[in-house]
């Protein structure tokens, strides 16, 4: 399957640079995955599309201040490190800039209290680095690190918490699960009051979010592994939801990937408590085992996320909906508007 089937022209002015003042005041495009029918709403209206007996599944990962700015120890030249995955102890997988000049053995200084050494080189700026410091690493990172906003966001974020969901709990992500940014505590309470259950999974967003599809054939793309966890409590609630005929509504592609990873491992049987690393890649032809509906943002052209939503709703329906969103000037990407596929 040609990657270019998932390409479209996106005017740069539609890339949202800042979050809205009110989280749930963003726009909501609804798409019926069977008929292709499209509707236009405000995100608060999501309550009208959720039924008693449904379960909403949220990713409770928390973004760490993973972007560090330092200098090379030998030359004083500027260097940037984006932490992606804690391997063990003080060893991390990271992206670095400038990639061509940060070779194995290079030492980077971040002020007087943190030092990094590059241990291994990968492709496209990927590195394995080890840190040396005095004190508690997380406290140092909180002081020195910056929120790892995507490269297409050039405006400064005044409030760091606006790049966290209101239910963010488990630290470990290099990017926010952005579909969840639209929810407020009040909206979640209203959803619960309508007989909809809320469950949590964890997927720490990593390198897969930043890596573009560089192959020409969809099937040849390899997803990067990300850590996920689904608790026994969530597994039991989801099994009960299916048994009573309710829908499982994933909030975001990260929740969706977690649910489908577990569903695949359980081979269509009851879901079980599970954690580990997933590189699941969903594109048209994939048969969903757990997720019935999806709340998501609008994604980059030719991205694995456009392929994922196309797997759920069909490529033609998605491309038609995206063009309508562009025509109506919806806001795209991390701080943009939302879409509900049902």
mmCIF file of C-alpha atoms in Angstrom:
data_model
loop_
_atom_site.group_PDB
_atom_site.id
_atom_site.type_symbol
_atom_site.label_atom_id
_atom_site.label_comp_id
_atom_site.label_asym_id
_atom_site.label_seq_id
_atom_site.Cartn_x
_atom_site.Cartn_y
_atom_site.Cartn_z
ATOM 1 C CA UNK A 1 0.000 0.000 0.000
ATOM 2 C CA UNK A 2 1.411 3.362 -1.098
ATOM 3 C CA UNK A 3 2.168 5.815 1.729
ATOM 4 C CA UNK A 4 1.073 8.665 -0.547
ATOM 5 C CA UNK A 5 -2.529 7.445 -0.245
ATOM 6 C CA UNK A 6 -2.457 9.121 3.184
ATOM 7 C CA UNK A 7 -1.103 12.457 2.018
ATOM 8 C CA UNK A 8 -3.087 15.700 1.969
ATOM 9 C CA UNK A 9 -2.349 19.420 1.791
ATOM 10 C CA UNK A 10 -2.574 21.156 5.157
ATOM 11 C CA UNK A 11 -2.309 24.969 5.231
ATOM 12 C CA UNK A 12 0.286 25.933 7.814
ATOM 13 C CA UNK A 13 -2.050 28.428 9.479
ATOM 14 C CA UNK A 14 -4.283 25.534 10.622
ATOM 15 C CA UNK A 15 -1.538 24.094 12.857
ATOM 16 C CA UNK A 16 -2.598 25.142 16.367
ATOM 17 C CA UNK A 17 0.258 26.915 18.150
ATOM 18 C CA UNK A 18 -1.343 27.455 21.546
ATOM 19 C CA UNK A 19 -4.050 25.725 23.581
ATOM 20 C CA UNK A 20 -7.477 27.304 23.898
ATOM 21 C CA UNK A 21 -8.303 29.063 27.153
ATOM 22 C CA UNK A 22 -11.003 26.486 27.929
ATOM 23 C CA UNK A 23 -9.948 22.868 27.325
ATOM 24 C CA UNK A 24 -13.386 21.589 26.336
ATOM 25 C CA UNK A 25 -14.310 24.532 24.093
ATOM 26 C CA UNK A 26 -12.458 23.073 21.100
ATOM 27 C CA UNK A 27 -14.444 21.949 18.086
ATOM 28 C CA UNK A 28 -15.519 18.344 17.554
ATOM 29 C CA UNK A 29 -16.001 16.688 14.174
ATOM 30 C CA UNK A 30 -18.003 13.464 14.376
ATOM 31 C CA UNK A 31 -17.622 10.699 11.804
ATOM 32 C CA UNK A 32 -19.840 7.647 11.469
ATOM 33 C CA UNK A 33 -17.441 4.901 10.424
ATOM 34 C CA UNK A 34 -20.167 2.949 8.634
ATOM 35 C CA UNK A 35 -21.982 5.636 6.673
ATOM 36 C CA UNK A 36 -19.306 8.317 6.544
ATOM 37 C CA UNK A 37 -21.794 10.877 7.890
ATOM 38 C CA UNK A 38 -20.041 13.952 9.317
ATOM 39 C CA UNK A 39 -21.243 16.315 12.034
ATOM 40 C CA UNK A 40 -19.826 19.500 13.585
ATOM 41 C CA UNK A 41 -20.026 20.244 17.304
ATOM 42 C CA UNK A 42 -18.201 21.608 20.342
ATOM 43 C CA UNK A 43 -16.145 19.143 22.363
ATOM 44 C CA UNK A 44 -18.466 19.463 25.364
ATOM 45 C CA UNK A 45 -21.106 17.816 23.159
ATOM 46 C CA UNK A 46 -19.199 14.528 23.393
ATOM 47 C CA UNK A 47 -21.515 13.602 26.275
ATOM 48 C CA UNK A 48 -24.371 13.329 23.764
ATOM 49 C CA UNK A 49 -22.491 10.691 21.781
ATOM 50 C CA UNK A 50 -21.681 8.436 24.745
ATOM 51 C CA UNK A 51 -24.291 5.932 25.888
ATOM 52 C CA UNK A 52 -25.017 4.538 29.369
ATOM 53 C CA UNK A 53 -23.056 1.310 29.624
ATOM 54 C CA UNK A 54 -20.147 2.560 27.487
ATOM 55 C CA UNK A 55 -16.637 2.757 28.929
ATOM 56 C CA UNK A 56 -14.294 5.626 28.142
ATOM 57 C CA UNK A 57 -10.604 4.610 28.257
ATOM 58 C CA UNK A 58 -8.014 7.286 29.087
ATOM 59 C CA UNK A 59 -4.206 7.152 28.979
ATOM 60 C CA UNK A 60 -2.950 8.436 32.338
ATOM 61 C CA UNK A 61 0.686 8.873 31.352
ATOM 62 C CA UNK A 62 2.392 12.093 32.435
ATOM 63 C CA UNK A 63 4.867 14.005 30.272
ATOM 64 C CA UNK A 64 8.310 14.538 31.772
ATOM 65 C CA UNK A 65 10.281 17.756 31.087
ATOM 66 C CA UNK A 66 12.342 15.709 28.666
ATOM 67 C CA UNK A 67 14.091 18.399 26.588
ATOM 68 C CA UNK A 68 17.521 19.429 27.885
ATOM 69 C CA UNK A 69 19.789 22.165 26.536
ATOM 70 C CA UNK A 70 23.514 21.949 27.249
ATOM 71 C CA UNK A 71 26.995 22.332 25.776
ATOM 72 C CA UNK A 72 29.667 19.921 24.607
ATOM 73 C CA UNK A 73 32.345 19.578 27.288
ATOM 74 C CA UNK A 74 35.259 19.805 24.848
ATOM 75 C CA UNK A 75 34.156 22.710 22.625
ATOM 76 C CA UNK A 76 31.329 24.518 24.420
ATOM 77 C CA UNK A 77 29.131 24.079 21.337
ATOM 78 C CA UNK A 78 25.396 23.965 21.974
ATOM 79 C CA UNK A 79 23.721 20.551 22.235
ATOM 80 C CA UNK A 80 20.105 19.463 22.702
ATOM 81 C CA UNK A 81 18.867 16.160 24.144
ATOM 82 C CA UNK A 82 15.293 14.847 24.072
ATOM 83 C CA UNK A 83 14.794 11.942 26.487
ATOM 84 C CA UNK A 84 12.577 9.198 25.097
ATOM 85 C CA UNK A 85 12.873 6.059 27.185
ATOM 86 C CA UNK A 86 14.534 5.110 30.463
ATOM 87 C CA UNK A 87 16.388 1.861 29.720
ATOM 88 C CA UNK A 88 17.717 1.054 33.182
ATOM 89 C CA UNK A 89 19.263 3.096 35.954
ATOM 90 C CA UNK A 90 20.695 6.269 34.462
ATOM 91 C CA UNK A 91 20.785 5.038 30.840
ATOM 92 C CA UNK A 92 18.283 6.583 28.427
ATOM 93 C CA UNK A 93 17.315 6.383 24.802
ATOM 94 C CA UNK A 94 17.252 9.913 23.389
ATOM 95 C CA UNK A 95 17.253 12.081 20.289
ATOM 96 C CA UNK A 96 20.071 14.624 19.980
ATOM 97 C CA UNK A 97 20.844 17.776 18.007
ATOM 98 C CA UNK A 98 23.029 18.362 16.082
ATOM 99 C CA UNK A 99 23.073 14.630 15.352
ATOM 100 C CA UNK A 100 26.120 14.655 13.063
ATOM 101 C CA UNK A 101 28.362 16.277 15.679
ATOM 102 C CA UNK A 102 27.311 14.335 18.778
ATOM 103 C CA UNK A 103 29.267 11.094 18.409
ATOM 104 C CA UNK A 104 29.911 8.163 20.706
ATOM 105 C CA UNK A 105 32.005 9.283 23.660
ATOM 106 C CA UNK A 106 30.838 12.903 23.530
ATOM 107 C CA UNK A 107 30.156 14.447 26.953
ATOM 108 C CA UNK A 108 27.408 17.069 27.316
ATOM 109 C CA UNK A 109 27.156 19.405 30.303
ATOM 110 C CA UNK A 110 23.858 20.770 31.604
ATOM 111 C CA UNK A 111 24.995 23.378 34.098
ATOM 112 C CA UNK A 112 27.058 22.194 37.048
ATOM 113 C CA UNK A 113 24.778 19.423 38.286
ATOM 114 C CA UNK A 114 24.162 17.137 35.308
ATOM 115 C CA UNK A 115 26.460 15.467 32.786
ATOM 116 C CA UNK A 116 25.636 13.065 29.940
ATOM 117 C CA UNK A 117 27.895 10.753 27.952
ATOM 118 C CA UNK A 118 26.883 9.294 24.583
ATOM 119 C CA UNK A 119 27.367 5.518 24.745
ATOM 120 C CA UNK A 120 25.868 4.332 21.463
ATOM 121 C CA UNK A 121 24.824 5.875 18.155
ATOM 122 C CA UNK A 122 21.655 4.999 16.256
ATOM 123 C CA UNK A 123 20.133 6.409 13.090
ATOM 124 C CA UNK A 124 18.236 9.680 12.620
ATOM 125 C CA UNK A 125 19.741 11.287 15.722
ATOM 126 C CA UNK A 126 18.952 8.447 18.125
ATOM 127 C CA UNK A 127 21.468 7.841 20.910
ATOM 128 C CA UNK A 128 21.920 5.835 24.092
ATOM 129 C CA UNK A 129 23.218 8.154 26.800
ATOM 130 C CA UNK A 130 24.158 7.794 30.467
ATOM 131 C CA UNK A 131 23.853 10.509 33.100
ATOM 132 C CA UNK A 132 26.080 11.425 36.028
ATOM 133 C CA UNK A 133 24.812 13.733 38.784
ATOM 134 C CA UNK A 134 24.551 14.379 42.496
ATOM 135 C CA UNK A 135 21.113 14.198 44.103
ATOM 136 C CA UNK A 136 17.761 12.998 42.735
ATOM 137 C CA UNK A 137 17.546 12.782 38.927
ATOM 138 C CA UNK A 138 13.824 13.615 38.714
ATOM 139 C CA UNK A 139 14.303 16.768 40.784
ATOM 140 C CA UNK A 140 17.201 17.858 38.579
ATOM 141 C CA UNK A 141 15.143 17.173 35.462
ATOM 142 C CA UNK A 142 12.253 19.227 36.855
ATOM 143 C CA UNK A 143 14.648 22.157 37.311
ATOM 144 C CA UNK A 144 16.611 21.926 34.066
ATOM 145 C CA UNK A 145 14.249 20.269 31.598
ATOM 146 C CA UNK A 146 11.649 21.845 29.354
ATOM 147 C CA UNK A 147 8.382 20.400 28.097
ATOM 148 C CA UNK A 148 9.038 18.523 24.832
ATOM 149 C CA UNK A 149 6.571 20.313 22.583
ATOM 150 C CA UNK A 150 6.438 18.971 19.011
ATOM 151 C CA UNK A 151 8.656 20.784 16.468
ATOM 152 C CA UNK A 152 5.657 22.281 14.631
ATOM 153 C CA UNK A 153 4.722 24.286 17.741
ATOM 154 C CA UNK A 154 6.865 27.421 17.786
ATOM 155 C CA UNK A 155 4.987 29.463 20.411
ATOM 156 C CA UNK A 156 6.192 29.379 24.014
ATOM 157 C CA UNK A 157 3.869 27.518 26.398
ATOM 158 C CA UNK A 158 3.157 29.745 29.396
ATOM 159 C CA UNK A 159 1.537 27.050 31.554
ATOM 160 C CA UNK A 160 3.305 23.660 31.474
ATOM 161 C CA UNK A 161 0.188 21.918 32.782
ATOM 162 C CA UNK A 162 -1.654 22.704 29.540
ATOM 163 C CA UNK A 163 0.513 20.034 27.909
ATOM 164 C CA UNK A 164 -0.707 17.524 30.504
ATOM 165 C CA UNK A 165 -4.116 15.903 30.768
ATOM 166 C CA UNK A 166 -6.035 16.710 33.962
ATOM 167 C CA UNK A 167 -5.740 13.016 34.926
ATOM 168 C CA UNK A 168 -2.003 12.605 34.131
ATOM 169 C CA UNK A 169 -0.464 10.361 36.779
ATOM 170 C CA UNK A 170 2.410 8.060 35.766
ATOM 171 C CA UNK A 171 5.517 9.929 34.588
ATOM 172 C CA UNK A 172 7.319 8.646 31.522
ATOM 173 C CA UNK A 173 6.123 10.233 28.259
ATOM 174 C CA UNK A 174 8.094 12.310 25.789
ATOM 175 C CA UNK A 175 4.821 13.719 24.387
ATOM 176 C CA UNK A 176 1.281 14.195 25.632
ATOM 177 C CA UNK A 177 -1.610 11.899 24.667
ATOM 178 C CA UNK A 178 -3.205 14.944 23.105
ATOM 179 C CA UNK A 179 -6.773 13.706 22.591
ATOM 180 C CA UNK A 180 -7.098 13.781 26.361
ATOM 181 C CA UNK A 181 -6.207 17.476 26.587
ATOM 182 C CA UNK A 182 -9.838 18.391 25.785
ATOM 183 C CA UNK A 183 -11.217 16.909 29.013
ATOM 184 C CA UNK A 184 -11.842 18.819 32.241
ATOM 185 C CA UNK A 185 -12.704 17.320 35.613
ATOM 186 C CA UNK A 186 -16.189 18.778 35.246
ATOM 187 C CA UNK A 187 -16.718 17.142 31.859
ATOM 188 C CA UNK A 188 -15.504 13.778 33.185
ATOM 189 C CA UNK A 189 -17.933 14.099 36.107
ATOM 190 C CA UNK A 190 -20.785 14.800 33.696
ATOM 191 C CA UNK A 191 -19.822 11.758 31.627
ATOM 192 C CA UNK A 192 -19.852 9.560 34.749
ATOM 193 C CA UNK A 193 -23.245 10.976 35.756
ATOM 194 C CA UNK A 194 -24.692 9.726 32.468
ATOM 195 C CA UNK A 195 -23.855 6.123 33.261
ATOM 196 C CA UNK A 196 -20.597 5.940 31.332
ATOM 197 C CA UNK A 197 -17.689 4.188 33.062
ATOM 198 C CA UNK A 198 -14.158 5.591 32.940
ATOM 199 C CA UNK A 199 -11.090 3.363 32.867
ATOM 200 C CA UNK A 200 -7.369 4.083 32.675
ATOM 201 C CA UNK A 201 -4.472 2.528 30.827
ATOM 202 C CA UNK A 202 -0.884 3.741 30.584
ATOM 203 C CA UNK A 203 1.233 4.090 27.471
ATOM 204 C CA UNK A 204 4.402 6.173 27.665
ATOM 205 C CA UNK A 205 4.658 8.017 24.360
ATOM 206 C CA UNK A 206 8.121 7.653 22.859
ATOM 207 C CA UNK A 207 10.091 7.732 19.639
ATOM 208 C CA UNK A 208 7.223 6.457 17.474
ATOM 209 C CA UNK A 209 5.535 9.833 17.900
ATOM 210 C CA UNK A 210 8.505 11.718 16.441
ATOM 211 C CA UNK A 211 9.538 9.344 13.681
ATOM 212 C CA UNK A 212 8.027 10.075 10.268
ATOM 213 C CA UNK A 213 7.163 7.292 7.851
ATOM 214 C CA UNK A 214 10.268 7.206 5.643
ATOM 215 C CA UNK A 215 9.377 4.197 3.495
ATOM 216 C CA UNK A 216 7.199 4.291 0.376
ATOM 217 C CA UNK A 217 5.237 1.136 1.198
ATOM 218 C CA UNK A 218 3.075 1.239 4.340
ATOM 219 C CA UNK A 219 3.700 -2.392 5.283
ATOM 220 C CA UNK A 220 7.469 -1.829 5.407
ATOM 221 C CA UNK A 221 7.307 0.771 8.190
ATOM 222 C CA UNK A 222 8.488 -0.401 11.611
ATOM 223 C CA UNK A 223 6.967 1.129 14.726
ATOM 224 C CA UNK A 224 9.167 1.950 17.686
ATOM 225 C CA UNK A 225 8.405 0.129 20.938
ATOM 226 C CA UNK A 226 6.590 1.984 23.726
ATOM 227 C CA UNK A 227 5.852 0.801 27.260
ATOM 228 C CA UNK A 228 2.214 0.086 28.162
ATOM 229 C CA UNK A 229 0.293 -1.195 31.151
ATOM 230 C CA UNK A 230 -3.324 -2.351 31.588
ATOM 231 C CA UNK A 231 -4.443 -3.159 35.138
ATOM 232 C CA UNK A 232 -6.616 -6.014 36.332
ATOM 233 C CA UNK A 233 -9.283 -3.495 37.366
ATOM 234 C CA UNK A 234 -9.403 -2.036 33.855
ATOM 235 C CA UNK A 235 -9.407 -5.490 32.225
ATOM 236 C CA UNK A 236 -12.381 -6.577 34.347
ATOM 237 C CA UNK A 237 -14.312 -3.374 33.608
ATOM 238 C CA UNK A 238 -13.724 -3.725 29.863
ATOM 239 C CA UNK A 239 -14.824 -7.362 29.912
ATOM 240 C CA UNK A 240 -18.003 -6.354 31.762
ATOM 241 C CA UNK A 241 -18.607 -3.567 29.227
ATOM 242 C CA UNK A 242 -18.407 -5.977 26.301
ATOM 243 C CA UNK A 243 -20.616 -8.511 28.099
ATOM 244 C CA UNK A 244 -23.417 -5.971 28.605
ATOM 245 C CA UNK A 245 -23.240 -4.724 25.029
ATOM 246 C CA UNK A 246 -21.572 -1.417 25.806
ATOM 247 C CA UNK A 247 -18.950 0.211 23.619
ATOM 248 C CA UNK A 248 -15.297 0.680 24.453
ATOM 249 C CA UNK A 249 -14.376 4.236 23.510
ATOM 250 C CA UNK A 250 -10.642 4.897 23.352
ATOM 251 C CA UNK A 251 -9.443 8.422 24.045
ATOM 252 C CA UNK A 252 -6.476 8.882 21.755
ATOM 253 C CA UNK A 253 -4.425 6.622 19.548
ATOM 254 C CA UNK A 254 -2.197 5.694 22.510
ATOM 255 C CA UNK A 255 -5.136 4.245 24.451
ATOM 256 C CA UNK A 256 -6.271 2.539 21.256
ATOM 257 C CA UNK A 257 -2.858 0.955 20.662
ATOM 258 C CA UNK A 258 -2.723 -0.273 24.269
ATOM 259 C CA UNK A 259 -6.172 -1.859 24.093
ATOM 260 C CA UNK A 260 -5.505 -3.515 20.754
ATOM 261 C CA UNK A 261 -2.117 -4.801 21.939
ATOM 262 C CA UNK A 262 -3.785 -6.549 24.872
ATOM 263 C CA UNK A 263 -6.699 -7.698 22.716
ATOM 264 C CA UNK A 264 -4.298 -9.270 20.237
ATOM 265 C CA UNK A 265 -2.347 -10.991 23.017
ATOM 266 C CA UNK A 266 -5.581 -12.384 24.455
ATOM 267 C CA UNK A 267 -6.551 -13.755 21.023
ATOM 268 C CA UNK A 268 -10.144 -12.571 21.185
ATOM 269 C CA UNK A 269 -10.734 -13.969 24.675
ATOM 270 C CA UNK A 270 -11.365 -11.988 27.874
ATOM 271 C CA UNK A 271 -8.846 -9.202 28.481
ATOM 272 C CA UNK A 272 -6.247 -9.739 31.186
ATOM 273 C CA UNK A 273 -3.906 -7.583 33.241
ATOM 274 C CA UNK A 274 -0.846 -7.013 31.103
ATOM 275 C CA UNK A 275 2.199 -4.764 30.660
ATOM 276 C CA UNK A 276 5.235 -4.682 28.403
ATOM 277 C CA UNK A 277 6.409 -3.109 25.157
ATOM 278 C CA UNK A 278 4.255 -2.636 22.087
ATOM 279 C CA UNK A 279 5.086 -1.788 18.480
ATOM 280 C CA UNK A 280 1.607 -2.512 17.136
ATOM 281 C CA UNK A 281 0.977 -0.830 13.772
ATOM 282 C CA UNK A 282 -2.615 -0.463 12.603
ATOM 283 C CA UNK A 283 -3.492 0.412 9.016
ATOM 284 C CA UNK A 284 -6.433 -0.496 6.725
ATOM 285 C CA UNK A 285 -6.984 -4.224 6.790
ATOM 286 C CA UNK A 286 -6.430 -4.423 10.543
ATOM 287 C CA UNK A 287 -9.408 -5.914 12.413
ATOM 288 C CA UNK A 288 -10.154 -4.218 15.719
ATOM 289 C CA UNK A 289 -10.554 -6.590 18.645
ATOM 290 C CA UNK A 290 -11.416 -4.229 21.500
ATOM 291 C CA UNK A 291 -12.002 -0.613 20.426
ATOM 292 C CA UNK A 292 -15.462 0.328 19.126
ATOM 293 C CA UNK A 293 -15.077 4.111 18.916
ATOM 294 C CA UNK A 294 -12.239 6.628 19.113
ATOM 295 C CA UNK A 295 -11.768 10.224 20.237
ATOM 296 C CA UNK A 296 -8.679 11.662 18.562
ATOM 297 C CA UNK A 297 -7.104 14.833 17.228
ATOM 298 C CA UNK A 298 -6.250 15.604 13.595
ATOM 299 C CA UNK A 299 -2.912 14.142 12.545
ATOM 300 C CA UNK A 300 0.038 14.773 10.246
ATOM 301 C CA UNK A 301 -0.163 13.819 6.557
ATOM 302 C CA UNK A 302 1.322 10.385 5.770
ATOM 303 C CA UNK A 303 1.636 9.581 9.493
ATOM 304 C CA UNK A 304 1.016 6.235 11.160
ATOM 305 C CA UNK A 305 -1.806 7.932 13.082
ATOM 306 C CA UNK A 306 -3.708 8.829 9.907
ATOM 307 C CA UNK A 307 -3.285 5.187 8.921
ATOM 308 C CA UNK A 308 -4.636 4.059 12.295
ATOM 309 C CA UNK A 309 -7.821 6.141 12.048
ATOM 310 C CA UNK A 310 -8.202 4.957 8.446
ATOM 311 C CA UNK A 311 -8.074 1.384 9.719
ATOM 312 C CA UNK A 312 -11.046 2.164 11.968
ATOM 313 C CA UNK A 313 -13.182 4.299 9.654
ATOM 314 C CA UNK A 314 -11.871 3.551 6.155
ATOM 315 C CA UNK A 315 -9.406 5.665 4.184
ATOM 316 C CA UNK A 316 -12.018 7.343 1.989
ATOM 317 C CA UNK A 317 -14.156 8.376 4.974
ATOM 318 C CA UNK A 318 -11.088 9.763 6.773
ATOM 319 C CA UNK A 319 -9.779 11.684 3.772
ATOM 320 C CA UNK A 320 -13.228 13.188 3.156
ATOM 321 C CA UNK A 321 -13.539 14.178 6.821
ATOM 322 C CA UNK A 322 -10.048 15.683 6.886
ATOM 323 C CA UNK A 323 -10.765 17.753 3.781
ATOM 324 C CA UNK A 324 -13.968 19.032 5.348
ATOM 325 C CA UNK A 325 -12.046 19.891 8.526
ATOM 326 C CA UNK A 326 -9.517 21.832 6.423
ATOM 327 C CA UNK A 327 -12.273 23.613 4.495
ATOM 328 C CA UNK A 328 -13.956 24.613 7.757
ATOM 329 C CA UNK A 329 -10.628 25.683 9.263
ATOM 330 C CA UNK A 330 -10.427 23.219 12.124
ATOM 331 C CA UNK A 331 -7.251 23.484 14.212
ATOM 332 C CA UNK A 332 -4.801 20.593 13.715
ATOM 333 C CA UNK A 333 -2.340 18.561 15.789
ATOM 334 C CA UNK A 334 -1.476 18.658 19.511
ATOM 335 C CA UNK A 335 -3.357 21.804 20.583
ATOM 336 C CA UNK A 336 -5.974 21.456 17.864
ATOM 337 C CA UNK A 337 -9.564 20.304 17.623
ATOM 338 C CA UNK A 338 -10.946 16.802 18.060
ATOM 339 C CA UNK A 339 -12.656 14.074 16.087
ATOM 340 C CA UNK A 340 -15.007 11.331 17.272
ATOM 341 C CA UNK A 341 -15.140 8.186 15.144
ATOM 342 C CA UNK A 342 -18.083 5.984 16.113
#
